Coordinates of C-alpha atoms in Angstrom, one line a residue:
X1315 CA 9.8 1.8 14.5
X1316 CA 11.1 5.3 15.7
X1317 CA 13.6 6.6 17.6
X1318 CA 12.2 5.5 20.7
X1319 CA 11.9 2.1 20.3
X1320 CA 15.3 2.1 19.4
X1321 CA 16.5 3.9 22.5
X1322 CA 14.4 1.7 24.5
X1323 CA 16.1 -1.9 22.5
X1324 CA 19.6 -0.3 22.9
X1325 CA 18.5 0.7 27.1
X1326 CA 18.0 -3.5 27.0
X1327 CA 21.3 -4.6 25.6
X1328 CA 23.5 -2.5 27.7
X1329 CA 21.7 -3.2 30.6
X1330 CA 21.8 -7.4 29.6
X1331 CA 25.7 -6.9 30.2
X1332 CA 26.6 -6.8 26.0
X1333 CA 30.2 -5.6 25.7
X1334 CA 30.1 -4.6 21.8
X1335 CA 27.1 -3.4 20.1
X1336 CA 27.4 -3.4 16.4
X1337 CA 25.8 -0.8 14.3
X1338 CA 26.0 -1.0 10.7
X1339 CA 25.4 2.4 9.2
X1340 CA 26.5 5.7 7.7
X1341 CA 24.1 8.0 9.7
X1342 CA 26.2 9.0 12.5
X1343 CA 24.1 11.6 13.5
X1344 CA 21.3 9.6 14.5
X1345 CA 23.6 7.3 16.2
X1346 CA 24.8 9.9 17.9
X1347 CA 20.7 11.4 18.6
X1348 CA 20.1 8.0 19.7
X1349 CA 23.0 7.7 22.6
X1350 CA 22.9 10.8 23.6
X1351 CA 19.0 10.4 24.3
X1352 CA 19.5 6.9 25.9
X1353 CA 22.4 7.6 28.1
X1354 CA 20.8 9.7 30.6
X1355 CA 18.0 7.0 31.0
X1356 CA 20.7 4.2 32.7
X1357 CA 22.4 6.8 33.3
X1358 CA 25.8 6.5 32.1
X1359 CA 28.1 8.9 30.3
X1360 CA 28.4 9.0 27.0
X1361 CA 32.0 9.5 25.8
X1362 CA 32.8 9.4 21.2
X1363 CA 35.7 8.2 19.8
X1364 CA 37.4 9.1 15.9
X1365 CA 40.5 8.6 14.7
X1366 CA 40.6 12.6 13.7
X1367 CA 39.2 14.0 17.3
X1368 CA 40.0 11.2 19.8
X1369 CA 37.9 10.2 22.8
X1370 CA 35.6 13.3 23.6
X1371 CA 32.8 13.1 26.2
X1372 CA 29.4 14.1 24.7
X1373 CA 27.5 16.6 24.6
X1374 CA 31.0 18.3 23.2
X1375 CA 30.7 21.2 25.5
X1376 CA 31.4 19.0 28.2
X1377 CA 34.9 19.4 27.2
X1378 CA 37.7 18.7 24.9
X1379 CA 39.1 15.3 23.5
X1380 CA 41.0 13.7 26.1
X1381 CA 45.0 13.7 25.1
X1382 CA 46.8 11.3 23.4
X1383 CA 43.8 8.8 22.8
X1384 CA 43.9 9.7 18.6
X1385 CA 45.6 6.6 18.9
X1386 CA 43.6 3.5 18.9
X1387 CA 45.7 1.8 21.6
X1388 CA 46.0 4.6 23.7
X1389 CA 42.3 5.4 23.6
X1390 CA 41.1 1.3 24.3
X1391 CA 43.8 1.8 27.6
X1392 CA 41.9 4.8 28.6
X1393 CA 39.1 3.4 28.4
X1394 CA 40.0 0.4 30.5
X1395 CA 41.3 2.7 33.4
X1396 CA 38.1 4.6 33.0
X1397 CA 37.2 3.8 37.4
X1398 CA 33.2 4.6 36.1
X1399 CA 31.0 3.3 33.9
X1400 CA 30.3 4.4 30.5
X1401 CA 29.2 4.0 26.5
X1402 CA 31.8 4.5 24.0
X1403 CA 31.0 4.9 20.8
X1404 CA 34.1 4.1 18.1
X1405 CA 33.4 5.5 15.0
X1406 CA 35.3 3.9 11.9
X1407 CA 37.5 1.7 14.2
X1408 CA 37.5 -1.6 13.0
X1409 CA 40.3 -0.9 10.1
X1410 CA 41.9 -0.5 12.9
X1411 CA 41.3 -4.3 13.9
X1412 CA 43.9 -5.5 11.5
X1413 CA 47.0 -4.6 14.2
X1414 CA 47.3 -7.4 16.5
X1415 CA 47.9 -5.5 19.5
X1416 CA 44.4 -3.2 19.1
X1417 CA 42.8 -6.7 18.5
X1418 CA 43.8 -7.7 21.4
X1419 CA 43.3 -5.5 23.7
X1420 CA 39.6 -4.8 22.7
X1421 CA 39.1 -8.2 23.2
X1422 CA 40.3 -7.7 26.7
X1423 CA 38.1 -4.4 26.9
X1424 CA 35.2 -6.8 26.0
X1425 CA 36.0 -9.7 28.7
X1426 CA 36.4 -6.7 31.3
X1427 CA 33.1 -4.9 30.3
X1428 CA 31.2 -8.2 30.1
X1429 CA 30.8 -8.0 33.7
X1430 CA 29.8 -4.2 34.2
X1431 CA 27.1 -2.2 32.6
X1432 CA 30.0 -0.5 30.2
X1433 CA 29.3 -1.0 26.4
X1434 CA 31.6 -0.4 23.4
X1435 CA 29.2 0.5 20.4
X1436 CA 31.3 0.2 16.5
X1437 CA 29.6 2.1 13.7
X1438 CA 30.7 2.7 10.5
X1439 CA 29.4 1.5 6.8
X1440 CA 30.7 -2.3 7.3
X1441 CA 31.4 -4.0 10.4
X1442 CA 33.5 -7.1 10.0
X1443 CA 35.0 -8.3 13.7
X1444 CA 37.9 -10.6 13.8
X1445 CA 36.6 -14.1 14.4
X1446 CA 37.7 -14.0 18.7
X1447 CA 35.4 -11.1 19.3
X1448 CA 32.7 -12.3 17.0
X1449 CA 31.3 -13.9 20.6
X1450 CA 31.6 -10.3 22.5
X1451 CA 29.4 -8.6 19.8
X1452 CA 25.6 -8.3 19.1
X1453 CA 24.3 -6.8 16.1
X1454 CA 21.7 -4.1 16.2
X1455 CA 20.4 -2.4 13.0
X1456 CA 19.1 1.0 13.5
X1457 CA 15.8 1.9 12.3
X1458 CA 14.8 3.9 9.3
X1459 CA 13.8 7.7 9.8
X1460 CA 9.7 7.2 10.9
X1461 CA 7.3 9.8 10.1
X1462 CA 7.5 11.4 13.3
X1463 CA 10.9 11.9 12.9
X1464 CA 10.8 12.5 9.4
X1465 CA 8.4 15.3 10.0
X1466 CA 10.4 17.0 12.7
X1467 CA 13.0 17.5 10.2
X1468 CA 10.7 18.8 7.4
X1469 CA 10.0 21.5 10.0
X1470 CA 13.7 22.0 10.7
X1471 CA 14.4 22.6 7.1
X1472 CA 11.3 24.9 6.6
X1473 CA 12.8 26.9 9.3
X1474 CA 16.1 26.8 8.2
X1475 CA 15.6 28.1 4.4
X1476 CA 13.0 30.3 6.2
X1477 CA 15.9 32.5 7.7
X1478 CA 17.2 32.8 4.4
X1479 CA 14.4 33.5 2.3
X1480 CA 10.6 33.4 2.3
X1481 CA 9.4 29.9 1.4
X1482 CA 5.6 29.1 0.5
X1483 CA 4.1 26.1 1.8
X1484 CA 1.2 25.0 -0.4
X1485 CA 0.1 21.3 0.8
X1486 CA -3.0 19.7 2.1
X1487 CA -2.7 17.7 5.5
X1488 CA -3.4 14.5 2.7
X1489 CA -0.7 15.7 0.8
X1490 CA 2.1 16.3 3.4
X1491 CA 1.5 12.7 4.4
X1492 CA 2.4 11.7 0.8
X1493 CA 5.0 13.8 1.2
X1494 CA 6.2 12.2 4.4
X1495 CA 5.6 9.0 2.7
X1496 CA 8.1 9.9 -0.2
X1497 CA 10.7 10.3 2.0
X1498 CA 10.9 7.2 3.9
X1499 CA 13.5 4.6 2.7
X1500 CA 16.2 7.7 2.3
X1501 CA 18.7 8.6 5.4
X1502 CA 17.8 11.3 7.5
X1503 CA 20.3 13.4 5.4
X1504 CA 19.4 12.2 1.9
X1505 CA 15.8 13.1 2.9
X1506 CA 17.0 16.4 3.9
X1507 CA 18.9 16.8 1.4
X1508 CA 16.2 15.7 -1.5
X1509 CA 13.9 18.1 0.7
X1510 CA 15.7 21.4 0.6
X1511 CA 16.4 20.8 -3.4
X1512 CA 12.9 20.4 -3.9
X1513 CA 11.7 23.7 -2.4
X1514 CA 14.5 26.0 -3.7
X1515 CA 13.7 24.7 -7.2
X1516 CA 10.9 27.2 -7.1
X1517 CA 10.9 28.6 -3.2
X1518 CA 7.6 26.7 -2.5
X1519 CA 6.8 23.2 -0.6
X1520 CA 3.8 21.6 -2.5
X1521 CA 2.7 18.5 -3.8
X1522 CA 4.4 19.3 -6.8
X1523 CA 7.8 18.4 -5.2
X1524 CA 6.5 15.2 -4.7
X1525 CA 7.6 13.2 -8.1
X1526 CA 10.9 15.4 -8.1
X1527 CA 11.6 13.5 -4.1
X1528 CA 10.5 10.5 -5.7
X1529 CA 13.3 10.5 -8.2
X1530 CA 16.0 11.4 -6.1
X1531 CA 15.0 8.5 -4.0
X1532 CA 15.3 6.2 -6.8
X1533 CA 18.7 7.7 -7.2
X1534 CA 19.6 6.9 -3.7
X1535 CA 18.1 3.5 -3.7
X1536 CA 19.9 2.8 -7.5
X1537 CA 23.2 3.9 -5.6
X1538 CA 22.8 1.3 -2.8
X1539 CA 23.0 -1.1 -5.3
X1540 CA 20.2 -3.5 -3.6
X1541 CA 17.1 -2.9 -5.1
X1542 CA 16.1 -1.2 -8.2
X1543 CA 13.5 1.3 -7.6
X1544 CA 10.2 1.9 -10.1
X1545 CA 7.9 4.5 -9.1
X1546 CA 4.0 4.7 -9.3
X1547 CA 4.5 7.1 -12.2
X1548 CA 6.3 4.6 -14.4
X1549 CA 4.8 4.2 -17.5
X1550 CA 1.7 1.4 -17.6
X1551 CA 2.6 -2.2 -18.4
X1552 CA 0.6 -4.0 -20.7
X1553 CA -0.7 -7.0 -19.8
X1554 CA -2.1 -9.8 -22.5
X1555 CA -3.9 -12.8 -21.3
X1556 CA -3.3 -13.6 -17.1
X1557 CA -7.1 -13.4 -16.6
X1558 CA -7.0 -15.4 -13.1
X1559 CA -4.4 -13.6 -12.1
X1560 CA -5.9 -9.9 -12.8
X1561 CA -9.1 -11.5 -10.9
X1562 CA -7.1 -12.7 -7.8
X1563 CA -5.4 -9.4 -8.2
X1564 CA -8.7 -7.6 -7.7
X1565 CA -9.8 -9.4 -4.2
X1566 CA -6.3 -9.8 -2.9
X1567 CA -6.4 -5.5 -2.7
X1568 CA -9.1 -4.9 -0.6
X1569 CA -6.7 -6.8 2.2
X1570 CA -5.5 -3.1 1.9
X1571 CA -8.7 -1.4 2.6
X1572 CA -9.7 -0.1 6.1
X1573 CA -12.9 -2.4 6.0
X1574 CA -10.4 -5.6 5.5
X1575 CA -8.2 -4.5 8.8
X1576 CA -11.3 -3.6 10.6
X1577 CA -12.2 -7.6 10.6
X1578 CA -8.7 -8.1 11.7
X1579 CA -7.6 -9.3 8.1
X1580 CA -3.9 -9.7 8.0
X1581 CA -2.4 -8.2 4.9
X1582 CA -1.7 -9.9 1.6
X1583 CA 1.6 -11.9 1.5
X1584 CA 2.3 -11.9 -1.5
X1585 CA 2.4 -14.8 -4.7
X1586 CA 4.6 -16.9 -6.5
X1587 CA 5.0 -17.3 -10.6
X1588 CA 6.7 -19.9 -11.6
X1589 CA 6.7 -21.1 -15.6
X1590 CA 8.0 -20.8 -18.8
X1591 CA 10.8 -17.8 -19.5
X1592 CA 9.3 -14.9 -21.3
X1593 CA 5.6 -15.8 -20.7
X1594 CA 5.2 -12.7 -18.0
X1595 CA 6.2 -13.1 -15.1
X1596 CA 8.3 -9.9 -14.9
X1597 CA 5.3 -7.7 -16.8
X1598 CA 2.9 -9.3 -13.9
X1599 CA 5.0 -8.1 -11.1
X1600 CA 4.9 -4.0 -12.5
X1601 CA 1.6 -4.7 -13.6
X1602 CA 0.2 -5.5 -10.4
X1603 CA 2.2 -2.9 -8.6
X1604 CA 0.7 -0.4 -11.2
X1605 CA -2.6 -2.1 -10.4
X1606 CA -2.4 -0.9 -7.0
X1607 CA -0.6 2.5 -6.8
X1608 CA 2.0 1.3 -5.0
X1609 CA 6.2 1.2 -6.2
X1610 CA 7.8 -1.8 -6.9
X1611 CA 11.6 -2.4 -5.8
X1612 CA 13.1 -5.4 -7.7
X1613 CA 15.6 -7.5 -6.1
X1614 CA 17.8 -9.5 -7.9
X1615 CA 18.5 -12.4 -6.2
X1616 CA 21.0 -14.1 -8.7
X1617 CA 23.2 -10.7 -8.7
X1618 CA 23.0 -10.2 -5.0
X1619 CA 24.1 -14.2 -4.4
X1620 CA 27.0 -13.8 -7.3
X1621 CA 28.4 -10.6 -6.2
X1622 CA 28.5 -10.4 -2.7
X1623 CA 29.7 -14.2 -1.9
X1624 CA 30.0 -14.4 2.2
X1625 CA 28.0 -11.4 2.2
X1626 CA 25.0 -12.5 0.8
X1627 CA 22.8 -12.8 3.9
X1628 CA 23.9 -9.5 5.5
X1629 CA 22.6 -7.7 2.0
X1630 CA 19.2 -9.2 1.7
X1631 CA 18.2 -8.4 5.2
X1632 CA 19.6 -4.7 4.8
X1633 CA 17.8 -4.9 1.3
X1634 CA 14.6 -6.1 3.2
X1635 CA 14.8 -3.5 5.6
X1636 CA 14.7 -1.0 3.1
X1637 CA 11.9 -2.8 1.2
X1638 CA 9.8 -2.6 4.7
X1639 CA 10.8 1.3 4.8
X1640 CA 9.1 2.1 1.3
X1641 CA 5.8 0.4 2.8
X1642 CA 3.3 0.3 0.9
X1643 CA 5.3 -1.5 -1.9
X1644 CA 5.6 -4.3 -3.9
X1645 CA 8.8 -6.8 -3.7
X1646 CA 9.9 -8.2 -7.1
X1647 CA 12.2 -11.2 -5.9
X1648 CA 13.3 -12.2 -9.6
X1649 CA 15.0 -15.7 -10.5
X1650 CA 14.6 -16.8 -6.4
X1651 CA 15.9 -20.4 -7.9
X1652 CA 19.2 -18.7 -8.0
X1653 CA 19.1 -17.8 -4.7
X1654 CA 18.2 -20.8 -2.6
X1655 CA 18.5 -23.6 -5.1
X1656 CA 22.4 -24.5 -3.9
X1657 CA 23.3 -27.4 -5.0
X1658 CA 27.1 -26.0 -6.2
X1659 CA 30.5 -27.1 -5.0
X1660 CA 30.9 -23.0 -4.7
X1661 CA 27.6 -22.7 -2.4
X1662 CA 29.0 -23.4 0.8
X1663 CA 25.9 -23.2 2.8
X1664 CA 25.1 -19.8 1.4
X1665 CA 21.7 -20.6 0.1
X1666 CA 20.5 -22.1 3.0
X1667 CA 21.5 -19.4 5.6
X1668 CA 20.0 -17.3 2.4
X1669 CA 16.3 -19.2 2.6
X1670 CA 16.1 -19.2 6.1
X1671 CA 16.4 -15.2 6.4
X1672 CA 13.8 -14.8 3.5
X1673 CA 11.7 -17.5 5.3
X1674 CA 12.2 -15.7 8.6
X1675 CA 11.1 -12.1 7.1
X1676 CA 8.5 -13.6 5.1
X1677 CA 7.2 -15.0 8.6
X1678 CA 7.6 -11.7 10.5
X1679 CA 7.0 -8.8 9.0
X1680 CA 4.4 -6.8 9.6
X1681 CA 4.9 -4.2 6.8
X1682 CA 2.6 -3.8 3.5
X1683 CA 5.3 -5.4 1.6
X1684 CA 3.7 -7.4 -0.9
X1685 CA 6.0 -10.3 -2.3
X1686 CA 5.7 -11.0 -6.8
X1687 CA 8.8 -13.9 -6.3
X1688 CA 9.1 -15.4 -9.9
X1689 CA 10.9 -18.7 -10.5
X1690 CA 11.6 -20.2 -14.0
X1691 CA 12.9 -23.6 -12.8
X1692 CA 10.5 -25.3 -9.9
X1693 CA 13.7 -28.2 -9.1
X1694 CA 15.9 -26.3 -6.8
X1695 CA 13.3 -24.9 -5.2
X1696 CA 13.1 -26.0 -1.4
X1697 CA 9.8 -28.0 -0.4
X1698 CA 9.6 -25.6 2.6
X1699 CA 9.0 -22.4 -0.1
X1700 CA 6.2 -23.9 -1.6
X1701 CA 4.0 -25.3 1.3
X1702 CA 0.4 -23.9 1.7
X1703 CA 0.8 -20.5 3.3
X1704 CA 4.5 -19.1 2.5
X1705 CA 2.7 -17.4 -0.4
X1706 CA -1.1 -16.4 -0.9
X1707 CA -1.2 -18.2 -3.9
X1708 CA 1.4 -20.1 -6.4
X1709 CA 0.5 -19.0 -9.6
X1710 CA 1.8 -21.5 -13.1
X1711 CA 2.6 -19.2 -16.0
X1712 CA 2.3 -21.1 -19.6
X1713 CA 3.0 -20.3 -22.9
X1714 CA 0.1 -18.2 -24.3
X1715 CA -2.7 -19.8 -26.1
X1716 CA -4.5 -18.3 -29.2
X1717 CA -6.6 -15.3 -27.6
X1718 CA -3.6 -14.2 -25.7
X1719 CA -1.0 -15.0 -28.4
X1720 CA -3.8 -11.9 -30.7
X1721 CA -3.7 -10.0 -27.5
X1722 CA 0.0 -10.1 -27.2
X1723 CA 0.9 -9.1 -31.0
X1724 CA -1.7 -6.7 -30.6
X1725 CA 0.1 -5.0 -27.5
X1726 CA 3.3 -4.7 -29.0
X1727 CA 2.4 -3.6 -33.1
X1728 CA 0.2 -0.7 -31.3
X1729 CA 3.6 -0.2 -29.2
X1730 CA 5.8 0.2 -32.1
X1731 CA 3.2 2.5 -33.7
X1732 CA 1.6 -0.2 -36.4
X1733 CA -1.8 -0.5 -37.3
X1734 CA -3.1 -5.0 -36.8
X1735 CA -5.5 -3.8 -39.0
X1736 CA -3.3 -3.5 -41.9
X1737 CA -2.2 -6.8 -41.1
X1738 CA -3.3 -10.9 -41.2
X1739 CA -3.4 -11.0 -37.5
X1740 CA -4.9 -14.5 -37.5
X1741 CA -2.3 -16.2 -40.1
X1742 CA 0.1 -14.4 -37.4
X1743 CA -1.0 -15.4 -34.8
X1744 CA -1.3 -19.2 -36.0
X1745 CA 2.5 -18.7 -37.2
X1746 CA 3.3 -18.4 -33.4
X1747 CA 1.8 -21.0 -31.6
X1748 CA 4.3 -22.2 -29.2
X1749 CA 6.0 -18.8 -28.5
X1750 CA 6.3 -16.9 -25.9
X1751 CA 5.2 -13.3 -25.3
X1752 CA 8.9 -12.2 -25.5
X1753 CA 9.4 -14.0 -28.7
X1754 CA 6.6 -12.4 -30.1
X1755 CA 7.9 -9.0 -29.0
X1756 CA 11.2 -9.8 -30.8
X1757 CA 9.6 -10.9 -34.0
X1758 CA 8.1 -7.4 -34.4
X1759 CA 11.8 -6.0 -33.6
X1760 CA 13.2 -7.9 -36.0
X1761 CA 10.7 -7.5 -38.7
X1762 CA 10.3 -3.9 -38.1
X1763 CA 14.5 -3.5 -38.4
X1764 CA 14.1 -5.8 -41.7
X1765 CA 11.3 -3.3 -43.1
X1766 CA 13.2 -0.3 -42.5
X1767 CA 16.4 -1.7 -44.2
X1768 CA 14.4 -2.8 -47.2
X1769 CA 12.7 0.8 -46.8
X1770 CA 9.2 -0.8 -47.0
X1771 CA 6.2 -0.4 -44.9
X1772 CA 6.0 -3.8 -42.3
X1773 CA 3.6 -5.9 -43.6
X1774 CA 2.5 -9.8 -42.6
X1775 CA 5.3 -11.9 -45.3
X1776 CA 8.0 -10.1 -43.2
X1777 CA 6.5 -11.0 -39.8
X1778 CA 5.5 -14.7 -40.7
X1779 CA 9.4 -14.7 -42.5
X1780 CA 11.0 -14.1 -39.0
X1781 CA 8.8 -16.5 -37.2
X1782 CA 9.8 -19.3 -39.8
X1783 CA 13.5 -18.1 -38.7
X1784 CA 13.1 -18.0 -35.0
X1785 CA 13.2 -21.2 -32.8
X1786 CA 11.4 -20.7 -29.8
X1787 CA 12.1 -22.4 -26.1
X1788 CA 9.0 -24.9 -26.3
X1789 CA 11.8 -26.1 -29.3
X1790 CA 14.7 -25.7 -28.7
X1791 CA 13.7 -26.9 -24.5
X1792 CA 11.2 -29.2 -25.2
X1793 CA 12.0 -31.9 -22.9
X1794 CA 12.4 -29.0 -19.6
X1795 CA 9.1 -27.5 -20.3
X1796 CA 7.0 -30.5 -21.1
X1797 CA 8.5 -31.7 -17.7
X1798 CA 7.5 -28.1 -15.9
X1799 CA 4.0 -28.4 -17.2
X1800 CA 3.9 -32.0 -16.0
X1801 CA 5.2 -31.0 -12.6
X1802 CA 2.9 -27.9 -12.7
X1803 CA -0.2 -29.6 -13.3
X1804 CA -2.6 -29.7 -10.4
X1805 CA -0.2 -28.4 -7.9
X1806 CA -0.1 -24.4 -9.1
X1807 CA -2.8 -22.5 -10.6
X1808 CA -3.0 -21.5 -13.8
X1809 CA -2.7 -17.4 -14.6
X1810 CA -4.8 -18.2 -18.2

């Protein structure tokens, strides 16, 4: 969705009599693009307010801020004699909330306006009204930059370092549209930003700048602290065993393919894995993003529920809009138990409201996002997540049998730069029936740390000599994953 549709949503509010439109965001110069392209359409005029300038009447050259109204109070009583009607938009003004007397008399602005065509739109980072005006506002969250937009300001900055000095431009039309592509999921002025850095690294524009965009995204999306963002060009995950789920894999991406949405195929929704810790579940989700050529964003779930308690749903659906602006992508929703299990005396509801905007998005969107959720306790999870059709398929991941177990020491020796050949791989692998692929991986750690402090090449006594030490899960957690099994049996399919 570009600018326009946006204009054309915000046309609908104002004109539905909405006193308070809330905008949540730090680009204030497409707020500002947006009103200023949407007010002569009612028309209305469009006057801005900050705390620095006071209330100004846009474009600026109309004329200067109107005096006195720095003030909050003095500016929401000018506002209220204003005899015409008008948008104001209030930058930064809800710290402002916390006097009683501003409180108060927005809440009058809002009562008055409710019956006029006059709208009060907040921005700013974080919007958080006082509970009496909470029935006054409606939320609206502005659109990511689209390519249309995005490639209006590619020209913008070509011309702009242009004036400066000369700057060769050495792309394929295929190529600017990965370009285009890279940018999306930044602001307008991170994109900018990541842009113009690109090109004066060497004064050229080619598809060279393309991983160098890529990695300041990841910066940008890292410093949101939402998602964690891996790029195509990660390194390639090896995958032992999983055989169904490589073959499922392979059909579910021609839903991608211009022949699939030429028979009006809708896109793949994504999978579930749910199964015994360390088995995979993580490697599956990079692997299959690697698989495809597409990024993966991981979202944390359990993190995003612990740290931003009473702000939990707010995050996942600004962390879900970002996952829809990086489209084509892969969603790694890890430990989802954590998020809509409940079941705590802390939970208050949280989990619920939590599901139900997942379910929601899940239901709606329209974006190549494909989901990888992974799950390592099926008990909290809510009957309504696992019915026929929430996911393309529900996938049970076990501990590895014999095949998979050689595959997996085989994947991590070659790893750590040893040679299974010099080694009793089958008396190994025997050792380790019953452990997982993660336990595996830290018995080569260990033995490899054990070799190097006896200063002796690894060999198979040291190996078999850590297994004998290690207790793994279907041990030490007999009982829970005999009962997963149980549970899993017949209901999921199997990845082996």
């Amino acid at each position: 969705m570009g600018l326009a549709a946006a204009v054309e949503e915000l046309r609908t509010l104002i004109l539905s009599f909405h006193p308070i439109i809330v905008m949540e965001t730090v680009e204030e110069e497409r707020v500002q693009q947006v009103l200023q392209t949407l007010a002569p359409t009612i028309p209305l005029p469009l006057f801005e307010w900050s705390v620095t300038r006071g209330l100004v009447r846009l474009p600026c050259a109309v004329g200067r801020a109107l005096h006195g109204t720095t003030e909050p109070l003095l500016a929401l009583g000018n506002m209220a004699e204003y005899t015409v009607e008008a948008i104001f938009c209030l930058q930064d003004f809800v710290p402002h909330l916390s006097e009683p007397q501003v409180a108060r008399k927005l809440r009058e602005l809002a009562r008055q306006f409710s019956q006029t065509r006059s709208t009060i739109v907040l921005t700013g980072a974080t919007v958080t009204l006082p509970a009496e005006l909470q029935d006054y506002a409606v939320r609206y969250t502005l659109p990511g930059a689209d390519t249309q937009e995005l490639r209006q300001m590619v020209k913008a900055v070509l011309t702009s370092l242009k004036d400066k000095q000369p700057v060769k431009i050495d792309l394929q039309p295929w190529q600017m549209e990965e370009l285009l592509r890279a940018l999306q999921g930044m602001t307008l002025n991170q994109a900018r930003q990541a842009l113009a850095h690109a090109i004066l690294v060497d004064g050229a524009l080619s598809a060279a700048d393309i991983p160098r965009i890529l990695e300041r995204k990841a910066q940008a999306i890292h410093a949101e602290g939402l998602l964690e963002y891996y790029p195509v060009t990660e390194p390639r995950t090896a995958l032992g065993g999983f055989q169904r789920l490589k073959q499922w894999m392979q059909r579910a991406q021609m839903g991608f393919t211009p022949e699939a949405k030429a028979l009006n195929l809708p896109l793949p929704k994504g999978i579930l894995l749910v199964g015994v810790q360390g088995c995979g579940k993580s490697l599956a989700a990079k692997a299959i993003a690697q698989e495809w050529g597409m990024p993966l964003v991981k979202l944390d779930v359990g993190r995003l529920y612990d740290k931003y308690v009473g702000e939990s749903e707010k995050n996942l659906r600004r962390a879900l809009l970002l996952a829809g602006s990086l489209a084509p992508v892969v969603l790694w929703v890890d430990e989802l138990e954590k998020a809509v299990g409940g079941g705590n005396d802390t939970d208050t509801g949280v989990s619920q409201r939590f599901l139900g905007t997942l379910l929601t998005w899940m239901q709606e969107k329209t974006q190549p996002v494909f989901i990888v959720a992974t799950a390592n306790d099926l008990t909290p999870l809510p009957p309504e997540l696992l019915r026929k059709g929430r996911f393309d398929e529900i996938f049970f991941v076990d501990l590895p049998d014999e095949a998979e177990r050689e595959r997996i020491w085989q994947i991590h020796l070659h790893h750590r730069k040893q040679d299974p050949a010099q080694l009793d791989l089958p008396a190994l692998v025997n050792a380790s029936e019953g452990f997982s692929g993660a336990e595996i991986e830290q018995v080569v750690v260990a033995g490899l740390y054990r070799a190097l402090y006896l200063q002796k090449p690894l060999d198979t006594a040291l190996l078999l000599a850590e297994l004998q030490q290690t207790i793994p899960l279907s041990v030490s957690r007999r009982e829970e994953i005999t009962h997963l099994r149980r549970f899993a049996q017949g209901r999921f399919t199997p990845v082996h």
